[in-house]
Structure formats: C-alpha cells, structure tokens
XYZ file of C-alpha atoms in Angstrom:
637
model
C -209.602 230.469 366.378
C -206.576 227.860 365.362
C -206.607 226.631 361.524
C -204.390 223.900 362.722
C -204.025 222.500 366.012
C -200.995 219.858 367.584
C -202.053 218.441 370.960
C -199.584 216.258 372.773
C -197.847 216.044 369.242
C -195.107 213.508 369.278
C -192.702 212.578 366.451
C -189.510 210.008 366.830
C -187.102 208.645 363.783
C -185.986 205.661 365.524
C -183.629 206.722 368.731
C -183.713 210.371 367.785
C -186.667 212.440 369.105
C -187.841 215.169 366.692
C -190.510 216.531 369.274
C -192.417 215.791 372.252
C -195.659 216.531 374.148
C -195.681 219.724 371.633
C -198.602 221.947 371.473
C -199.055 224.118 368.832
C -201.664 226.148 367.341
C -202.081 227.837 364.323
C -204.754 230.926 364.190
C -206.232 231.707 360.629
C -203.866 235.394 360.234
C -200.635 233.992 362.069
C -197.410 234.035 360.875
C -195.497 231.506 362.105
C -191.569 230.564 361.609
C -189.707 227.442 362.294
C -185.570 227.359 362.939
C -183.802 225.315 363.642
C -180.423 223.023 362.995
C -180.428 220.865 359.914
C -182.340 217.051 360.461
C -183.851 218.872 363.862
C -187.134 217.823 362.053
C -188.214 221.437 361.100
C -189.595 219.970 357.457
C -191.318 216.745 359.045
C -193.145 219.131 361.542
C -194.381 221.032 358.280
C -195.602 217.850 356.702
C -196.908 216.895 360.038
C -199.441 220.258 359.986
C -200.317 219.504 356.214
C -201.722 216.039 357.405
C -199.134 214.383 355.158
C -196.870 212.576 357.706
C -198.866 210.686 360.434
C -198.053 211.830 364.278
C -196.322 208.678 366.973
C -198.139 210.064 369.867
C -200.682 213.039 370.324
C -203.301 214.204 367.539
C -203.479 217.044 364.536
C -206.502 218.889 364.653
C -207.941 220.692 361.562
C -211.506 221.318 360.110
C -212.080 219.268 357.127
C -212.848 222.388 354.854
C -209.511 224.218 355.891
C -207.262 224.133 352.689
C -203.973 223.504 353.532
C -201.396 223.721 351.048
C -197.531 222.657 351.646
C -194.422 223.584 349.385
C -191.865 220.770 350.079
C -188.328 221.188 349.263
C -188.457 218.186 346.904
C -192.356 219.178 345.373
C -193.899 215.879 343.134
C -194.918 217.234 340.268
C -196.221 215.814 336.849
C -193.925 215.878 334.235
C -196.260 215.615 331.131
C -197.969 219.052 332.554
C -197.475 222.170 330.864
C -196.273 224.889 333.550
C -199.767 226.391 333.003
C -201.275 223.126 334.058
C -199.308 222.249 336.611
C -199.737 225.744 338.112
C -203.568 225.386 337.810
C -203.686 221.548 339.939
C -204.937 222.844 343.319
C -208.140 222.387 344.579
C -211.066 225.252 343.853
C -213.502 226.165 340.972
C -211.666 228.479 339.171
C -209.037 226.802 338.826
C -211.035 222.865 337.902
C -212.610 225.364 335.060
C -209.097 226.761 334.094
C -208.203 222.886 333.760
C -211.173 221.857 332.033
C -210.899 224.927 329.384
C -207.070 224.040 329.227
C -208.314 220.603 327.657
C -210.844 221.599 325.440
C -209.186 224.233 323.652
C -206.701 221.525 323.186
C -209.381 219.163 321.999
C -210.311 221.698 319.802
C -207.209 222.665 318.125
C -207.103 219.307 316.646
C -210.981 218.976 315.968
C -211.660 222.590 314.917
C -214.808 221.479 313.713
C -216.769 219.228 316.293
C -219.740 221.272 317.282
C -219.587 219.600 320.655
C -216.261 220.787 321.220
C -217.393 224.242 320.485
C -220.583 224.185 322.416
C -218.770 222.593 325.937
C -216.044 225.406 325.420
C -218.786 228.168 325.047
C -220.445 227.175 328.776
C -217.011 226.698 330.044
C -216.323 230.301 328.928
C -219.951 231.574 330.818
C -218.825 229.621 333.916
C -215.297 230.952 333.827
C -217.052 234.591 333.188
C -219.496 233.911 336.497
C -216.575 232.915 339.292
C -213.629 235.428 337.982
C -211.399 232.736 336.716
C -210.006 234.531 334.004
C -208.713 236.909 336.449
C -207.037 233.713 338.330
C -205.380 232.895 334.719
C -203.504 236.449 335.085
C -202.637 236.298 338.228
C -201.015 232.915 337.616
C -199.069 234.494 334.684
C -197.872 237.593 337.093
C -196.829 235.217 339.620
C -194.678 232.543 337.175
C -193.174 235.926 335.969
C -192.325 237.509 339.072
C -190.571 233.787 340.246
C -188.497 233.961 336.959
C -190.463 231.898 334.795
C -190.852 233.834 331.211
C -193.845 233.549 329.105
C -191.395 231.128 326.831
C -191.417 228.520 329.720
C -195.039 228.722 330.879
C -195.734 226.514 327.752
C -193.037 223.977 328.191
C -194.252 220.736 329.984
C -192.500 220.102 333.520
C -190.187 217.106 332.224
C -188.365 219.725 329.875
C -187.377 222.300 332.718
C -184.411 222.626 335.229
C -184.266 221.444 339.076
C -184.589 225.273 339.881
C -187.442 226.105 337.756
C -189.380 223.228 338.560
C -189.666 224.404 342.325
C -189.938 227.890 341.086
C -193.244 226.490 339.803
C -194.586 224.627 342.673
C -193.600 227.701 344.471
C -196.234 230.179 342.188
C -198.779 226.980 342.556
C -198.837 227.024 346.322
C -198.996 230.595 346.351
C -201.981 231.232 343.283
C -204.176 228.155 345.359
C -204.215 230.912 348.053
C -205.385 228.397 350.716
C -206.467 228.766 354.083
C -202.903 228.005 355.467
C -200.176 228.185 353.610
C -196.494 225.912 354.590
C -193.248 227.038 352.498
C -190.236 225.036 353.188
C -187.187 226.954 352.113
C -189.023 228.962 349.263
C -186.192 231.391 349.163
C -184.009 228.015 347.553
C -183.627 229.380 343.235
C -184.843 232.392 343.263
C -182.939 235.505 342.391
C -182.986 238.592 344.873
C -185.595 240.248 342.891
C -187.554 237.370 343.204
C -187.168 237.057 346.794
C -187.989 240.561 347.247
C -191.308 240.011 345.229
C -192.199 236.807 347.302
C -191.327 238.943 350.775
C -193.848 241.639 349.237
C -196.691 238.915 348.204
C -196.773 237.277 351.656
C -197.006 240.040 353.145
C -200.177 240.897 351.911
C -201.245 236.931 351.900
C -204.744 236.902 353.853
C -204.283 233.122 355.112
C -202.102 231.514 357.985
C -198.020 231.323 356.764
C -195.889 228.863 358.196
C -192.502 229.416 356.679
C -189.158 227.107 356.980
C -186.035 229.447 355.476
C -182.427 230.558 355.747
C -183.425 234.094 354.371
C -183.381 236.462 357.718
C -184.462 239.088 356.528
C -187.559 237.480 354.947
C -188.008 235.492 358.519
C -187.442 238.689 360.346
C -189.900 240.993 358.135
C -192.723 238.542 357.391
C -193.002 236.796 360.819
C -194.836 237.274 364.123
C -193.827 234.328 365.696
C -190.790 231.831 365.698
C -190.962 228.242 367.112
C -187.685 226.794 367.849
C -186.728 223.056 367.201
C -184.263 221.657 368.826
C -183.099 218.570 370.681
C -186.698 216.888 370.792
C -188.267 220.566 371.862
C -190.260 222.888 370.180
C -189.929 226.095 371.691
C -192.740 229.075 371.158
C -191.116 233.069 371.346
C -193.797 236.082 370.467
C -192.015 238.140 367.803
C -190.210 238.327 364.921
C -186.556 236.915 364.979
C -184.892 239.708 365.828
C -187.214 239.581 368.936
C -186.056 236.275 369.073
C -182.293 236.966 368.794
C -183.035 239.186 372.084
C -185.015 236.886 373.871
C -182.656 234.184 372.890
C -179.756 235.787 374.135
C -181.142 236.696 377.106
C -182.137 233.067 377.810
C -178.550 231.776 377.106
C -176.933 234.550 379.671
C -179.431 233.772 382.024
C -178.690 229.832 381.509
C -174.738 230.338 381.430
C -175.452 232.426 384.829
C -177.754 228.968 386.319
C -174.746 227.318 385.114
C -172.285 229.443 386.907
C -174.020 229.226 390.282
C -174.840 225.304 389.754
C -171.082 225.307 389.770
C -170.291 227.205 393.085
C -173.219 225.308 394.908
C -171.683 222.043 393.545
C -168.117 222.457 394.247
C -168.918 223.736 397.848
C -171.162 220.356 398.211
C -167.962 218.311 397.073
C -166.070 219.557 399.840
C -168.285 219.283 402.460
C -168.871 215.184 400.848
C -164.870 214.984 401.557
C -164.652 215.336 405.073
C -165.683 212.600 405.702
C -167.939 209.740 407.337
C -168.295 212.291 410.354
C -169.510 215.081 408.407
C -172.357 212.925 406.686
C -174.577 211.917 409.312
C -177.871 209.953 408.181
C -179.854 213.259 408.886
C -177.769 214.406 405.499
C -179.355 212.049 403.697
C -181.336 214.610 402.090
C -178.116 216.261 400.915
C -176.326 213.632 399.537
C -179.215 213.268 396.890
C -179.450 216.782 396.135
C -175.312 216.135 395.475
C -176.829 213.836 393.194
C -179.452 215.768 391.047
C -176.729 218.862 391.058
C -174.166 216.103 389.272
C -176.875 214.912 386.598
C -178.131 218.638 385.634
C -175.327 219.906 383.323
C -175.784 217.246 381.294
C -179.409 218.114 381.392
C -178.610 221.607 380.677
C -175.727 221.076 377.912
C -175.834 222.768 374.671
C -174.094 221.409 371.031
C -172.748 224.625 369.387
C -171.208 224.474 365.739
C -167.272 225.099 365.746
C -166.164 225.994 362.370
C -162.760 226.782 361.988
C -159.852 226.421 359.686
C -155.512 225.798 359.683
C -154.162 228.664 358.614
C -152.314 228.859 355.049
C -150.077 231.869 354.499
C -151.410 234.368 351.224
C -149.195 236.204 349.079
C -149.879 240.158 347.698
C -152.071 238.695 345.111
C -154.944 236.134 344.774
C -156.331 236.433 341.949
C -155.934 238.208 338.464
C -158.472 238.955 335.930
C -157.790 240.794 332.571
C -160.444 241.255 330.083
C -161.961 238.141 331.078
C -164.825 236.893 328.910
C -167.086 234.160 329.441
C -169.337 232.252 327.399
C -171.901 229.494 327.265
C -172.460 227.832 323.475
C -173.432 230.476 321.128
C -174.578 233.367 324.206
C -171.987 235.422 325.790
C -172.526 235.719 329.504
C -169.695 238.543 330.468
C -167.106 240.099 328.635
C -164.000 242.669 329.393
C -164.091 242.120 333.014
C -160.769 243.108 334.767
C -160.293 243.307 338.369
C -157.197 242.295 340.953
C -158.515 240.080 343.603
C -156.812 241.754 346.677
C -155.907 238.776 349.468
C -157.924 240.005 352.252
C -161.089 240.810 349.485
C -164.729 240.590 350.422
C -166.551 240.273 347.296
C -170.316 239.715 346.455
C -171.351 238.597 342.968
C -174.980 239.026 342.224
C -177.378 239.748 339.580
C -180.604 237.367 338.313
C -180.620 233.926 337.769
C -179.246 233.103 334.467
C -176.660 235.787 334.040
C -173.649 233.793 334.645
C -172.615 234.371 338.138
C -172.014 230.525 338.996
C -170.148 230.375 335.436
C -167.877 233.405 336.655
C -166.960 231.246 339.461
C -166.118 227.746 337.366
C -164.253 230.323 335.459
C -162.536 231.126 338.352
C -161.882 227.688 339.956
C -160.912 226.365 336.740
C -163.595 224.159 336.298
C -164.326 225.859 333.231
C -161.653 228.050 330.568
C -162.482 231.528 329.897
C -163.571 232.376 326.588
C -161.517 235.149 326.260
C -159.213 236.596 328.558
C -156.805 236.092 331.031
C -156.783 234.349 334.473
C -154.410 234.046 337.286
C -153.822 232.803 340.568
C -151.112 233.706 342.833
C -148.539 231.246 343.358
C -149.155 230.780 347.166
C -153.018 230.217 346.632
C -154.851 227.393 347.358
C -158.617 227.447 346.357
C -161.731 226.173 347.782
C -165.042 226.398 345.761
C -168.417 225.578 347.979
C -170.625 224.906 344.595
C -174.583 224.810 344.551
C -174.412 220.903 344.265
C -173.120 219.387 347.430
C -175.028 216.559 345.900
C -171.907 214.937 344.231
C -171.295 213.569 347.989
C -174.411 211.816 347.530
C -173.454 210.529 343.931
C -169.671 210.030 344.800
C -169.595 209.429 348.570
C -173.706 207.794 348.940
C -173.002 204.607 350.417
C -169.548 205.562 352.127
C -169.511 206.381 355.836
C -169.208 210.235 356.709
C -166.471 210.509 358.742
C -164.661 208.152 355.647
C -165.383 211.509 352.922
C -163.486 213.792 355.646
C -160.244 211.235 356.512
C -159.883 211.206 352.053
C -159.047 214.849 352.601
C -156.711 214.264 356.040
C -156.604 211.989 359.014
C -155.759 214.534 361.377
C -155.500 218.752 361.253
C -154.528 221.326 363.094
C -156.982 223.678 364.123
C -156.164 226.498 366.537
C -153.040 225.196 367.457
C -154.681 221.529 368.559
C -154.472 218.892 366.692
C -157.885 217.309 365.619
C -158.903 214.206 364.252
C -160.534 213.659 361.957
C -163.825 212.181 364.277
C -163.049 215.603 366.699
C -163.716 217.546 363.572
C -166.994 216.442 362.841
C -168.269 216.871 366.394
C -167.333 220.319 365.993
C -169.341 220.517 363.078
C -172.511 219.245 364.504
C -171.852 214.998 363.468
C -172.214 213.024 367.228
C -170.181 209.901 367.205
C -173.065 207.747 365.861
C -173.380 210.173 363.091
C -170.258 209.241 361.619
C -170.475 206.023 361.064
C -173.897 206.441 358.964
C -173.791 206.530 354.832
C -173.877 210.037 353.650
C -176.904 209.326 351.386
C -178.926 209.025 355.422
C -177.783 212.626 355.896
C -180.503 215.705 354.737
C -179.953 218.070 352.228
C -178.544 220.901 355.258
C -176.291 218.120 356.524
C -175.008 216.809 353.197
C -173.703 221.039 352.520
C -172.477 220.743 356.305
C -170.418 218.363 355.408
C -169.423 219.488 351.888
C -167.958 222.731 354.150
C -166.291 220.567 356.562
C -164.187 218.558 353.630
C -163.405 221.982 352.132
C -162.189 223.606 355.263
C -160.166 220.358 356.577
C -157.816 221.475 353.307
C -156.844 225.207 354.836
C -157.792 227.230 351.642
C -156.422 230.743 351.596
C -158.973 231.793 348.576
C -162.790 231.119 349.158
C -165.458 230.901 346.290
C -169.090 230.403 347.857
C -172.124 229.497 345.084
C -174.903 229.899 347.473
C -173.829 228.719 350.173
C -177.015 229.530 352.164
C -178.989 227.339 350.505
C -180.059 224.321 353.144
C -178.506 225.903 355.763
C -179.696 226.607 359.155
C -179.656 230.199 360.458
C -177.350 228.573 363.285
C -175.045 227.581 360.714
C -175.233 230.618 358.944
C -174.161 232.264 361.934
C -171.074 230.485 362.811
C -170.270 230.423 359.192
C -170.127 234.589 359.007
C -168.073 234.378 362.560
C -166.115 232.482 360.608
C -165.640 234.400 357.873
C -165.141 237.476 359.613
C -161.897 235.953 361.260
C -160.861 234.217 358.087
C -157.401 235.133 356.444
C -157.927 235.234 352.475
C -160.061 236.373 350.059
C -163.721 235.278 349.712
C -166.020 235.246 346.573
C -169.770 234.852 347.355
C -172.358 234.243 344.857
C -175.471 234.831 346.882
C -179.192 236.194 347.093
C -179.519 235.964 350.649
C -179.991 239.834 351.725
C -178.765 238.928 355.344
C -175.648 236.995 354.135
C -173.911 239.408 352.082
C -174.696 242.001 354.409
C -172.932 240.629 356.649
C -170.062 239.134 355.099
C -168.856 241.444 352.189
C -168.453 245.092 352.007
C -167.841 245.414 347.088
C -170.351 243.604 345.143
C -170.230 243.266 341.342
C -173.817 242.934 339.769
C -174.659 242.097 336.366
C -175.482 244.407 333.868
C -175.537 243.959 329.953
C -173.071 240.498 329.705
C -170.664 243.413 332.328
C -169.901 243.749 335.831
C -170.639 247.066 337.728
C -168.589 247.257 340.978
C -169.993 249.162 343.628
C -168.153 249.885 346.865
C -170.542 249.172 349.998
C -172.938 246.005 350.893
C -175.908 244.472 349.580
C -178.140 247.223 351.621
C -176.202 250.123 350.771
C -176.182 248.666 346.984
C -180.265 248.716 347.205
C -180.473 252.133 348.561
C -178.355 253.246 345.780
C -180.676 251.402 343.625
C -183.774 253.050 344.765
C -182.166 256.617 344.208
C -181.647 256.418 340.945
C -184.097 253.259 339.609
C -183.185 253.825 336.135
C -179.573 252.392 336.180
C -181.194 249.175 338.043
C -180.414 245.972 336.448
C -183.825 244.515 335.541
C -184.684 240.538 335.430
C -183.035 238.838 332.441
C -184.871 238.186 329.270
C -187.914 239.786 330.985
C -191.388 238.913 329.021
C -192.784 242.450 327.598
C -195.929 242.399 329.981
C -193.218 242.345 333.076
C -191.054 245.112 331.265
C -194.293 247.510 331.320
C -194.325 247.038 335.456
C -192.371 248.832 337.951
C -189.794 246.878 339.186
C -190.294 245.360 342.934
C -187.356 247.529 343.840
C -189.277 250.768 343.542
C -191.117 249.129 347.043
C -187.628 249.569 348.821
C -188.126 253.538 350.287
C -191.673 251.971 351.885
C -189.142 250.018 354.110
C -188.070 253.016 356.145
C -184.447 254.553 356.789
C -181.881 251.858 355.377
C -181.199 249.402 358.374
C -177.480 248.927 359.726
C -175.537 246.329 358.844
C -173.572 243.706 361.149
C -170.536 244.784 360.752
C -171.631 248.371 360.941
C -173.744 247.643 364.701
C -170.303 246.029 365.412
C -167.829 248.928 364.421
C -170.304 250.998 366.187
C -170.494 249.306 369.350
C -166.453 249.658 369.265
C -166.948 253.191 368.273
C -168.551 253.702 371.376
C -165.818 251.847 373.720
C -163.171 253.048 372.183
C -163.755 256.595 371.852
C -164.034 257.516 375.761
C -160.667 255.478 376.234
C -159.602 258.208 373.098
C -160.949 261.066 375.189
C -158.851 259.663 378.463
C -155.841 259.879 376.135
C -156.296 263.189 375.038
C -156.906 264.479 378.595
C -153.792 262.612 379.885
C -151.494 264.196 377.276
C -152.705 267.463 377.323
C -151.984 267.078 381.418
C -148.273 266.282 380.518
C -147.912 269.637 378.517
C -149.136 271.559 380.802
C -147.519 270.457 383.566
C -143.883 271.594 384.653
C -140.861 270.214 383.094
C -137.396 270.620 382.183
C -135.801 271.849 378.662
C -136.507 268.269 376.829
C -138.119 270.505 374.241
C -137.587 267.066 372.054
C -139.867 265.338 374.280
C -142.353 268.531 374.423
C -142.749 268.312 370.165
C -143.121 264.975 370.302
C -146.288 264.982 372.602
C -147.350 268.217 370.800
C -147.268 265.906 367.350
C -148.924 263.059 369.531
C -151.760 265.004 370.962
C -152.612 266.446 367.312
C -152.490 263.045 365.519
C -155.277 261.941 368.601
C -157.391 264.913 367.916
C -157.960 264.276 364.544
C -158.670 260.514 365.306
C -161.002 261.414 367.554
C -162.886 263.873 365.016
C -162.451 261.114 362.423
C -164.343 258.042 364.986
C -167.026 260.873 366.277
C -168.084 261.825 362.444
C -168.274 257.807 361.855
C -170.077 256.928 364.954
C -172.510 259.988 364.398
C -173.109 258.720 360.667
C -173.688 254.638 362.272
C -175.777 256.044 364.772
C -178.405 257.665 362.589
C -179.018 254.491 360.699
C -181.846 252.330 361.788
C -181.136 249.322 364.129
C-alpha cells in the first residue's frame, strides 16, 4: 500500500521541465533516494510529496491522516522558541501536552502561587503520565544531543543560535515527530561525522517511509532500497541501493554508447547510399529517406551533458606549506596548539574532528585569512592557493545581481585548459552552465549551483595548493564524482576539511583529527582511521563539550564492527584492478627473461649479470604486488 502516490505528475519552472508524466509511489516501509544534478528539481519533487508545492499537470495522492513531515534545506522556524519548543511543534498528543506543560510551568514560575496554575499543571502531569510523553521529552533531549546540540543550547531561543544549529534542530524535530513518511533534504549539511553516523544508525531503525535528498554515499548507499533519478525532465526508478545503481547505471550508459556506436555505422552507410544520387533514390525509397531522417534527429535525442572539471597547470616547488608550532585561537579559547607538520606538494590531507574544534579556523589560518596565534606559517615561494570555504554565499552577497558568466571573466577572459584554449563561456558549459545560463544573475542560481560556480572561479586561477571546507556540501553525487576524478589527476597538494565518509575515502590517504586543542596524524583514510578507532575505542576523540548524560553513553562508534569486514576504498578497488592487469604482464616478463638465460649464448658474461640482476629485481616486485593484491582482495567490495 503507497503512503504517497504521483500520477501523471508534472512540474515546469518556466522553459525548463523538472519532470513529466512521472509516476511514483511511495509504500509505508520504503526507502526511497533522489540524485540528481544541482536545480534538476530533486528538492521541489520533495516539497511536491509533502503537499507543499502544488503539481502543473497530474495529481498527488495521500490519505488525509498520513503525517508527512519534510526537512527543507532552508527550514522556517520561530525565532522566539526555545530549542525545546521548537523541537516539540509537530503535530501529535504528546507532544501538544509537552507544549502546553512547557507554558504553564512558565506561567507558573512567575505566579508561584495561583492555585489555578497549579491545579491545570497537575492534570497536565496525569495526561502526560497516561500517553508516555515524558518519555517523548527524553527522547527529544537524546536526539538534540546526538545532532550536536548540548544541554546549554536546548534552552536558548532559536533567534540566538547559528545557521548550522538551527537546521541541526529542525533536523531532531522532523525526526522526534516520527511521522508516517518522513522527507530529509540534505540532512547530512552541519553535522559532524559522529553525528552523521548517529543519524545513519536512527534511520535505520525509523519504522515510517524515508525519502532522503543527500551528497553523503555512504548514508544513500546503506540506508536506501531504492534510488529515483532526476534528470533532464525524467525521473528514473532503479531497485537497489546506489551501488546497485552505479551497476545498473553503468551498464545502461555502455549499452547506450554501444546504440550510439551502431546508430553511427547504420547512419554513415545511409549517407552514402543518399549520395549516389537521383538514380539510387527511387520513390519506392521513400520509406528510407525518412528513416535517414529519424536516424539524423536521434543523437540529439540521445545526448548526454557530463561535468568537465579541469584545471591549467601551475608548476610546485619541494615545499607547499610549513607549519611550526602553530597555535590557533578564537577570543579567550584556544582551539589547537604546537602543531608542526611540512605540507609535502603532492599531499593528500584530511582534517576532521567535531564541529566546533577549529578545523575551518586551521584552514583561515592557513589561507591567511586569519594570523596564527602562535607559531609559524609558510608558503613556498612558487605556491599559489585556492581555498573552497563553507560560504559560497559571498557570490550571492558580492556577485547577486551580476550575470554568471561576468563573476568567471573577473578572474580571466580566456584559459588554457588541456592544451585548448577556453573561453571564458566554453568554461562554464563544461561545468554544467548552458548558454542561457550565463547570462542569468547569480542570486537565480541554487545553493549546488552557486558552490559550482564558486569551484569554477577558483579553478579558472590554476592553484597549485588546494584547501576544501566542505566542499560536499550542496553538491550533487555527479559533481562529487568528477570533482574526485579531478582530484586524483590534480598536481599539488590538497587540504580537505570534510565529514563526508565517501569523500575522504576517496580523495586522501593522512588525516589529522582533533584531539585535546592537538592534531593526531594517522597514516591511512577515513575507513581505515574508523577501524582503528573501533580497535581500541578508548583513544577515540569524543564530541566536544559533550553534556554529562551523553558522556555516560557509548559512543556511536562502538556500532562500527556490526558493519562487517571494513569495505575497500576507491583508490584501493582501483590499485587492485591494476594489480590484477599488471601482474600477469609481470609474470610474462619473468618467463621471457628467464628464457634468455637459459638459452645459448656467447661469453657476454656482462650481458648475462645484467639479466641475472634484472630477473631478481622482477621477482621481488612480483612478491611485493601478489602480497598487496592478496591483502586488497580480502577486503570487502
């Protein structure tokens, strides 16, 4: 049975069609995930199944008792709220008696002696005692705690806290209102990996319907059971998780490029036989000639935009960057001290630790955007620095009303890229802005597009040095994934601040995490870090400033062995698939040389010691890649 149905759902934002004749039902367990590029209308189709944004064509259907409760990525909440309060504003008994008892006890504070007061707080109580709400009052406290919001905060009204926390708390709302379905747009945005490793535990034991919008992978991957694609005015259905979507995707695209390949044999053979002439095209070819015609119209059918991200090349020196017992401070709190470390050029290091600890401060620090407080800090003299901060915002402040392909011609006219010179208008088709695009304000673009073309400005200036502040936050998977490629073949030293699991899996392999105002370095990635973690739970960094009550509790890390074997990395399933080429072509070597010595030949005994050292050197490469790919292999795909 569907909790939410879309029949003949259509949705259009003026020329651009966000879906069409979509169908789409959601049963009462699913769990259901949306991807798609940035402005693709993944978000409207959320608020579309919440009943919030009305439909052009088609009709939502959904029983009038079915709660259904949506986390936007800009949530309306009321400032004069405590966090208690505003936690408590969903729908359901417990938590209209939470609200009520909220009041009076306020009430009462300031008339401690009105007898009515007293009495309507008394029944309140009985009520409260009859339908479990003080139980709800808990869990509502647990779940502000376990999204980073202290005990401190939970009395603070709305108005007084940050951007962050303020979603952090419509976050724990949606989830304590434990509806019937339940819509999270980028939930993952603010919250710390421990957090996000909480909220992957919570849904999964979540009893309603989930429809979740997010750049976190992993979460998609582990949580989900089914992934809709949207994309060019389709919504696409594929059974699975997304890394049964990844297969089924891929196999879709080489079946597609192999239409494509055939479309192009049967076309240029139908060319040829259209240029011999009148004699050749009799009127009993009619038939043909308009087949000639549908084969000319389908690639543009069948075309696909893909993201091109790529940078000009700026030679590095032997050294990027140089730390020496730098310290860094906020006011009156330290936030790290004595940290040394020499930034090698081709370095692939990931910051991370909870929220608050100073890992965006290390990297102002770092940019210069902010003086150590102790310390010393250098650059090399051939580096030129690009910093991807949380706030791609500013182009909305600085750049609003100016015209996007205007913010990218500031920073150059033209660039070379791959040897080909670009202009500026080339560059943002390769980074996903059409022609008509460009010519829009930037304050028209979403939140995804705005960083997509924060990343464009940055890369138009060839850094060698790369400092990324979550950079995953409002980005597409899509352009997540060109953005690793990317990073994989880029020449210089990167410095990611992340929480996304996925992410620094895949892009770094030496994290520093926080611990005590220091930084621990650890030699592996994020997953290896966690298994290391789980061994020995003790050393774990815990949240910062942690309330007593979540001190007492195990840590969510101590859920990691339930996981299974640790998983392998990218860039381990990639060194092992080139394990597993390269080590018969090893094998063929071996055999070939060992042929040479043994057959025949003159006195070159020169030559003979030189194939002797050859053939020795090869064996023990060949031991070394066999005890690596036997170690890759045994890790869970």
């Amino acid at each position: 049975m569907s909790a939410i149905s879309l029949v003949g759902a259509a949705k259009d934002f003026g020329l651009r069609s966000l879906f069409a004749d979509l169908d789409l039902h959601v049963g009462e367990r699913d769990r259901l995930g949306l991807i798609g590029p940035n402005g693709a209308g993944k978000s409207t189709l959320l608020r579309v199944l919440a009943g919030l944004e009305p439909l052009d064509r088609g009709e939502r259907r959904c029983h009038a008792r079915t709660r259904v409760v949506l986390l936007d990525q800009e949530p309306r909440l009321d400032p004069s709220l405590t966090v208690l309060e505003q936690a408590f504003a969903g729908d359901g008994e417990a938590m209209a008696l939470l609200r009520a008892y909220a009041g009076v006890s306020h009430q009462l504070a300031l008339h401690p002696e009105d007898d009515q007061l007293l009495a309507r707080l008394s029944a309140l109580q009985h009520r409260m005692d009859g339908c479990q709400a003080w139980d709800l009052e808990r869990r509502c406290r647990e779940v502000l705690e376990r999204l980073g919001i202290d005990a401190a905060h939970q009395e603070r009204t709305i108005g007084e806290l940050s951007g962050g926390n303020r979603r952090r708390v419509a976050l724990a709302a949606a989830l304590v209102a434990e509806p019937e379905v339940l819509l999270l747009d980028e939930p993952t945005n603010h919250l710390d990996a421990e957090g996000v490793e909480w909220l992957q535990s919570y849904l999964d034991r979540f009893a309603g319907a989930l429809v979740l919008v997010t750049h976190d992978r992993y979460l998609l991957d582990r949580v989900t059971r089914r992934i809709v694609a949207v994309e060019r005015g389709e919504a696409r259905p594929y059974e699975g998780n997304y890394g049964t979507y990844l297969g089924l995707k891929a196999a879709e695209e080489e079946a597609e490029a192999s239409t494509a390949a055939k479309l192009k044999g049967t076309l240029r053979r139908e060319l040829a036989w259209l240029r011999q002439g009148p004699k050749a095209r009799s009127t009993k070819q009619k038939a043909r000639l308009q087949r000639i015609d549908a084969l000319l119209e389908a690639p543009a059918r069948q075309g696909r935009t893909s993201l091109a991200m790529a940078a000009t090349a700026r030679r590095i020196g032997k050294r990027a960057i140089t730390a020496e017992g730098l310290a860094v401070a906020v006011g009156e709190r330290t936030l790290l001290r004595d940290f040394s470390y020499d930034f090698s050029p081709e370095d692939r290091v990931g910051i991370i630790g909870p929220n608050g600890v100073g890992k965006s401060s290390l990297l102002e620090v770092i940019s210069g955007r902010r003086p150590p407080s102790d310390g010393l800090l250098e650059l090399g003299a051939t580096v030129k620095l690009a910093y991807f901060d949380q706030h791609s915002d500013v182009l909305l402040a600085k750049d609003g009303k100016r015209k996007v392909i205007e913010v990218v011609q500031e920073a150059a006219s033209r660039v070379q890229v791959d040897g080909v010179e670009l202009t500026a208008s080339q560059l943002l088709e390769r980074f996903l802005f059409p022609p008509a695009q460009q010519h829009q304000p930037v304050a028209k673009l979403s939140g995804g597009e705005r960083r997509r073309l924060h990343l464009c400005r940055l890369l138009i200036e060839a850094p060698n040095v790369l400092l990324l502040d979550e950079p995953t936050n409002d980005l597409d998977v899509h352009t997540l994934s060109v953005l690793e490629e990317f990073l994989d073949d880029f020449r210089g030293c990167v410095v990611v601040v992340s929480h996304d699991r996925w992410f620094l899996d895949r892009t770094v392999d030496r994290l520093f995490h926080f611990e005590d105002g220091r930084l621990e370095r650890f030699e592996g990635n994020y997953s290896s870090w966690l298994e290391r973690r789980a061994e020995s739970p003790a050393t774990a960094p815990g949240p910062a400033a942690a309330a007593p009550e979540t001190a007492k509790r195990p840590a969510p890390s101590a859920k990691v062995p339930a996981d299974g074997p640790r998983r392998r990395s990218f860039k381990e399933a990639r060194e092992l698939e080139r394990l597993e080429t390269e080590l018969p072509q090893l094998e063929q070597q071996r055999r070939e040389l060992e042929q040479h010595l043994a057959a025949p030949s003159g006195p070159d005994y020169a030559r003979l010691e030189e194939l002797t050292h050859e053939l020795a050197a090869l064996v023990e490469r060949i031991d070394a890649a066999e005890e690596r790919w036997l170690v890759l292999s045994e890790l869970a795909a």
